[in-house]
Short mmCIF file of C-alpha atoms in Angstrom, two decimals:
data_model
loop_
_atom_site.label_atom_id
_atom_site.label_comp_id
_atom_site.label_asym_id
_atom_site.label_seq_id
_atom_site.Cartn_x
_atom_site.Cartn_y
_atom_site.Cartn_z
CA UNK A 28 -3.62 -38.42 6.31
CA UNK A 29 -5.41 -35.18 5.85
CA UNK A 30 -4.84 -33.20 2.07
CA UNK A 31 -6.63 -30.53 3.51
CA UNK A 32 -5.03 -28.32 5.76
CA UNK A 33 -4.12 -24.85 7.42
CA UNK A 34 -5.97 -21.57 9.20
CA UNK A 35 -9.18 -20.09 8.47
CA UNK A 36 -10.49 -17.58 10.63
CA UNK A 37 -14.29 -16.34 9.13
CA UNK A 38 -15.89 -13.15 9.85
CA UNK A 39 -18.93 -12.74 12.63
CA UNK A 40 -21.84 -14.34 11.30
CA UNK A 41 -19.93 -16.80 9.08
CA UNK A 42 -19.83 -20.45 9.51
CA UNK A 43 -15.63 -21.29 8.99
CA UNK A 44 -16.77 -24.69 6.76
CA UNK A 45 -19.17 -22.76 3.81
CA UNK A 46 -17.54 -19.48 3.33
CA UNK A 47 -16.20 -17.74 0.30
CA UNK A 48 -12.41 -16.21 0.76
CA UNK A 49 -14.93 -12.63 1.26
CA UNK A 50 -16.46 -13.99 4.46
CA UNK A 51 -12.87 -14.76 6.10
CA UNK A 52 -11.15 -12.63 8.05
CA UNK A 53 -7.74 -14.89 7.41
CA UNK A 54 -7.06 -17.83 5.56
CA UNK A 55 -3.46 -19.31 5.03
CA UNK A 56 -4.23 -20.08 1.92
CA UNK A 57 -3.86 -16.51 0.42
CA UNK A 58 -1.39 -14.02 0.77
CA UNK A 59 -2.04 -10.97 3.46
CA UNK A 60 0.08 -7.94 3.06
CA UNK A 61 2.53 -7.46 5.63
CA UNK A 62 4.00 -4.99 7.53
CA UNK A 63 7.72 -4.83 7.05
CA UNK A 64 8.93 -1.72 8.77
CA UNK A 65 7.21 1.75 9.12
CA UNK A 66 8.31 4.88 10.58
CA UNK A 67 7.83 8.20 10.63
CA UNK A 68 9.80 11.54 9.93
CA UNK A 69 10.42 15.12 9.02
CA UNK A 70 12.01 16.85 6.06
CA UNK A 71 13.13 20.18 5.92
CA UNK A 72 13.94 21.88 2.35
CA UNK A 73 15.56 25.21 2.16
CA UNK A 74 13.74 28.35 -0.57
CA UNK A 75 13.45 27.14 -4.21
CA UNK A 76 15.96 23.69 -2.88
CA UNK A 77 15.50 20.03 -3.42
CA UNK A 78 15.85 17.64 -0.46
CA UNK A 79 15.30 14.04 -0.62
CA UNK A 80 15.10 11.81 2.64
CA UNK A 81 16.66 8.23 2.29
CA UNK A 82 15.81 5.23 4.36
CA UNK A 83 17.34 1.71 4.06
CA UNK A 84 14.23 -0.68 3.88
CA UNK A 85 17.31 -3.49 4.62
CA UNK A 86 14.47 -6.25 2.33
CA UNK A 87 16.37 -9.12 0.25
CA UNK A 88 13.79 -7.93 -2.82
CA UNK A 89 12.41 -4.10 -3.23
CA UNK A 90 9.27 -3.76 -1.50
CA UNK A 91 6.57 -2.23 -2.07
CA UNK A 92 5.92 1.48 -0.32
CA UNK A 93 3.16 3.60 0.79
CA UNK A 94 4.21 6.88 1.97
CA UNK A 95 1.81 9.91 3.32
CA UNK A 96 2.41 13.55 4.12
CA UNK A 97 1.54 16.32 5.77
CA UNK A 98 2.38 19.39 3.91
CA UNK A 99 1.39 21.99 6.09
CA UNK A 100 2.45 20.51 9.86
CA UNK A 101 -0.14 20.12 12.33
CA UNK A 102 -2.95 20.43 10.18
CA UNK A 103 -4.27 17.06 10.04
CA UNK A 104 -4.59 17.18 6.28
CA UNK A 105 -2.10 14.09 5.26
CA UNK A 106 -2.15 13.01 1.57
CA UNK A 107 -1.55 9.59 -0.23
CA UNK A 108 2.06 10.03 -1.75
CA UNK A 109 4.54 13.05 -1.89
CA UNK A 110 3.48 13.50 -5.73
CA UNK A 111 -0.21 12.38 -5.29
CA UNK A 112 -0.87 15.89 -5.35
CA UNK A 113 0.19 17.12 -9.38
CA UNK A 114 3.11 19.31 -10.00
CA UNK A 115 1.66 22.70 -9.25
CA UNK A 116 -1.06 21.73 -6.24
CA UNK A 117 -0.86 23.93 -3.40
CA UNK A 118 -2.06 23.06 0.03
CA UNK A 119 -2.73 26.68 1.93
CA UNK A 120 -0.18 28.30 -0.60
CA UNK A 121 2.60 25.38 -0.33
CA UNK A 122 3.42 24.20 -4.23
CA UNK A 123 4.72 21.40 -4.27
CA UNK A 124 6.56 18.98 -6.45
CA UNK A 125 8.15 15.69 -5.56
CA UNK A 126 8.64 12.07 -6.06
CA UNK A 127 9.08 9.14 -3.98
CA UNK A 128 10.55 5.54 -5.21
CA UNK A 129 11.85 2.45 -3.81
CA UNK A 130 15.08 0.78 -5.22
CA UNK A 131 16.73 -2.70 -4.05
CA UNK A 132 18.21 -0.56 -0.94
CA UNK A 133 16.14 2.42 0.12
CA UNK A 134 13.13 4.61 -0.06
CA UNK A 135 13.45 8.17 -1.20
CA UNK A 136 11.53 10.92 -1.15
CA UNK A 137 12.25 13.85 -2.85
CA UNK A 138 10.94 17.76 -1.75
CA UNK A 139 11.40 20.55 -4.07
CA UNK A 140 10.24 23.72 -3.22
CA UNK A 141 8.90 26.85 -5.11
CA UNK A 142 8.88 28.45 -1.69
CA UNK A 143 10.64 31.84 -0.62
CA UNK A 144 10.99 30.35 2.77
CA UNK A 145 12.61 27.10 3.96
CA UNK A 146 9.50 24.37 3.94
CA UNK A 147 9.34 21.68 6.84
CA UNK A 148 6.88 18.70 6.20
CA UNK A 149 6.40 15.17 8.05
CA UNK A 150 5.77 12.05 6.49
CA UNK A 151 5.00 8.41 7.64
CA UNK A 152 5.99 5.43 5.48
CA UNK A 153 4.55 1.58 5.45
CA UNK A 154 6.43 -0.96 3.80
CA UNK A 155 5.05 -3.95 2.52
CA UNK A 156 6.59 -7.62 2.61
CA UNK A 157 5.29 -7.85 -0.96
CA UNK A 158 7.81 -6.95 -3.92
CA UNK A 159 7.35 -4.09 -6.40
CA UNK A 160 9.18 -5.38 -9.20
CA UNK A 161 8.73 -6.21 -12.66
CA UNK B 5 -20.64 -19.14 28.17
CA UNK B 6 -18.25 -16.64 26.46
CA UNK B 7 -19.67 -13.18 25.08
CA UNK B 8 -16.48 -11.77 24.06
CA UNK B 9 -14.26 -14.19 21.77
CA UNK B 10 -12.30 -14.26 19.18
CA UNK B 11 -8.11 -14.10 17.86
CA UNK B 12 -5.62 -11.43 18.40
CA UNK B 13 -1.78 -11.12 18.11
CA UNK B 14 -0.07 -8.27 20.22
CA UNK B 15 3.04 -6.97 18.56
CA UNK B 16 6.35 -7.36 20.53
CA UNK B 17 5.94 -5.02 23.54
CA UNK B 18 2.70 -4.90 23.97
CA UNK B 19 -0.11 -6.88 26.45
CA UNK B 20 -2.75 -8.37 24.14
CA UNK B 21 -5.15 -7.90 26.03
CA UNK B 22 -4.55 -4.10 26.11
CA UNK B 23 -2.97 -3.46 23.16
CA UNK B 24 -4.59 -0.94 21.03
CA UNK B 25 -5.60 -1.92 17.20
CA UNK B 26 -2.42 -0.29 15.83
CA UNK B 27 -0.69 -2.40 18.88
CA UNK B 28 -1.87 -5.80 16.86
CA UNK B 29 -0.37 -8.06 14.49
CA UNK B 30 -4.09 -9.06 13.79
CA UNK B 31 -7.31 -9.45 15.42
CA UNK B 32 -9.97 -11.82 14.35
CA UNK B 33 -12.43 -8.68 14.39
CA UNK B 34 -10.85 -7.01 11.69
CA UNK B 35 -11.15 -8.00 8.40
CA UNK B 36 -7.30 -8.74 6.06
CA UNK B 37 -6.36 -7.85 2.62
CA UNK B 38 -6.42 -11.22 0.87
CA UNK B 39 -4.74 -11.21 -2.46
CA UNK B 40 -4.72 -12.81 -5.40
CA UNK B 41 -1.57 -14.11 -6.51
CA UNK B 42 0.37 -10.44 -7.62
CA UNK B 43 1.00 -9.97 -11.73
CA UNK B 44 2.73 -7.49 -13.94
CA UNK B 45 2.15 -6.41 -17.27
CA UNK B 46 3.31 -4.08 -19.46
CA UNK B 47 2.30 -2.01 -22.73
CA UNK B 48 1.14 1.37 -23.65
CA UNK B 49 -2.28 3.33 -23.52
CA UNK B 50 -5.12 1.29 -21.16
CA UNK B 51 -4.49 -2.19 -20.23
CA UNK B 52 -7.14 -4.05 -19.29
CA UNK B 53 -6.38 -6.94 -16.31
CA UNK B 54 -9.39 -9.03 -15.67
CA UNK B 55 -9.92 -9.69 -12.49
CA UNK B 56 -12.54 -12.43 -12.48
CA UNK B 57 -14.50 -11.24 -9.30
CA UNK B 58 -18.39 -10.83 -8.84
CA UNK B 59 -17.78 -7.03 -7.25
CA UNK B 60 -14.99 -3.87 -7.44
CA UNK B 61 -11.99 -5.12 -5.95
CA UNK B 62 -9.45 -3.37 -4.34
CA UNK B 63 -5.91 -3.04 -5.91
CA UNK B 64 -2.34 -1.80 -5.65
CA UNK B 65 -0.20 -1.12 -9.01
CA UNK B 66 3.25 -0.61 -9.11
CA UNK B 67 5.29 1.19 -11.14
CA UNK B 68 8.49 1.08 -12.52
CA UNK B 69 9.29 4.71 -12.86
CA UNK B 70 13.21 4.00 -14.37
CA UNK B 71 15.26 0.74 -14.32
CA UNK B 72 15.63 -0.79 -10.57
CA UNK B 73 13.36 2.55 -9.69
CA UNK B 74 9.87 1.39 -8.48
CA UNK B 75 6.71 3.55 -7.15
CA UNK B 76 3.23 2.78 -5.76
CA UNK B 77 0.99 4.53 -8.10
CA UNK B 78 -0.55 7.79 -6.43
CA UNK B 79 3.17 8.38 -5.21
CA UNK B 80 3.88 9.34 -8.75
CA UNK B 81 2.32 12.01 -11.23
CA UNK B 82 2.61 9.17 -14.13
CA UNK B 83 0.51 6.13 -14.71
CA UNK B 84 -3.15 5.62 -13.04
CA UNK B 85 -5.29 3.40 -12.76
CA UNK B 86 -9.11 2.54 -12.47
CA UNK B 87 -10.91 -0.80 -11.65
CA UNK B 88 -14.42 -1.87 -13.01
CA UNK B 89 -16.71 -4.82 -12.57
CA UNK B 90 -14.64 -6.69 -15.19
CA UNK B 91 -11.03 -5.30 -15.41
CA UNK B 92 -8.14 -3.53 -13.39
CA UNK B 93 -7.57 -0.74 -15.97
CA UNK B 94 -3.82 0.93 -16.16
CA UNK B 95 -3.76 4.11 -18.00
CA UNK B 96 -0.21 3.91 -19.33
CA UNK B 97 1.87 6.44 -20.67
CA UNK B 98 2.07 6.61 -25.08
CA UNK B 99 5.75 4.93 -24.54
CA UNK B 100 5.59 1.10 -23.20
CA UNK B 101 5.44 1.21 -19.12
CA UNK B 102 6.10 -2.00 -16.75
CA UNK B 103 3.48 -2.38 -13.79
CA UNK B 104 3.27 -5.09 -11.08
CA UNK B 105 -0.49 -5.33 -9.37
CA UNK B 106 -1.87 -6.55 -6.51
CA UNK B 107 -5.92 -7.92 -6.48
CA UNK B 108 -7.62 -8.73 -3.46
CA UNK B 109 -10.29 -10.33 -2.03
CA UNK B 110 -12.28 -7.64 -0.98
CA UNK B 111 -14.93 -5.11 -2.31
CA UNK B 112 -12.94 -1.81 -2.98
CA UNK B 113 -15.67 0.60 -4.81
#
């Protein structure tokens, strides 16, 4: 009986028997992250307001979260994080300042505006099938 | 004999042999974040996490913004972090701050 087993796929150009983990494009013998549930959305926050959009990631542990977001809508530009940019950045005149976390139920992500107008922006979110906990 | 091979997974919905990359579970001809088994840590100023690879690697770090309250760094204006030939580097805050990290397999920088 075999003590060696399980999937390997290796990259072009590398023979599946001599590689180094690099030169695979899978191997079941290391974790890969996955792709729990994503989605997409839009957040509207009134003049000088705080609005925080909430979805249930319905995991057993808290996952880990990458969330991007396009400020100004329809301009392409999408950033890493609602906070990536610091307290203060502007992005064609919007200031923002936000946070986004992940507890054992939900992701939020929080909006407040310095605006004199009501702000919308999208956002997409990834979550992981990895925990983010201590 | 075969020009075109290789391994793909559709996801639900979709015709594998149509399906656009975004349409895949995975495809042989893209390469997969392989990771290390994930850590945490914890302390104040830099910590230094050796990472024991030949190159850069790419990384994720996690923090724990407030109890049960966690956030991929870059989604927060706290903690950083920066990753050498030797160590994954967390700049932490002057007060102790709890991290969980992901390594992987795969050149980053």
């Amino acid at each position: 009986m075999t003590t060696s087993h399980g999937v390997k796929i290796s990259r072009a150009g590398y023979g599946i028997t001599t590689n180094t983990v690099e030169e695979l494009v899978f191997s079941s013998g290391y974790g890969t992250i996955k792709i729990v549930k994503e989605g997409s959305g839009t957040l509207v926050v009134g003049a000088g307001d705080t609005e925080t959009a909430t979805v249930a990631h319905s995991q057993s542990f808290v996952p880990m979260v990458m969330v991007f977001v396009e400020l100004n809508q329809g301009t392409g530009r999408w950033y890493h994080g609602m906070s990536n940019l610091p307290n203060g950045a502007t992005d064609d005149g919007i200031t923002v300042s936000s946070a986004t976390y992940v507890d054992d139920t939900n992701l939020y992500l929080t909006l407040i505006s310095s605006l004199g107008s009501s702000k919308t922006i999208s956002y997409k979110y990834y979550m992981f099938g990895d925990t983010a906990e201590y | 004999m075969a020009t075109n091979y290789g391994f793909k997974i559709s996801k639900a919905g979709y015709d594998v042999e149509d399906a656009t990359n975004d349409q895949l579970i995975m495809s042989s001809g893209f390469n997969m974040l392989k990771s290390k088994p994930a850590g945490t840590t914890s302390g104040t100023g830099d910590i230094n996490v050796a990472h024991s690879l030949a190159y850069i690697p790419f990384c994720f770090v996690i923090e724990k913004i407030s109890a049960n309250h966690y956030s991929i760094i870059g989604d927060t204006n706290e903690a950083q972090f920066e990753v050498d030939s030797t160590n994954l580097v967390i700049n932490a805050d002057v007060a102790t701050d709890y991290f969980r990290y992901y390594i992987f397999y795969h050149q980053g920088y």
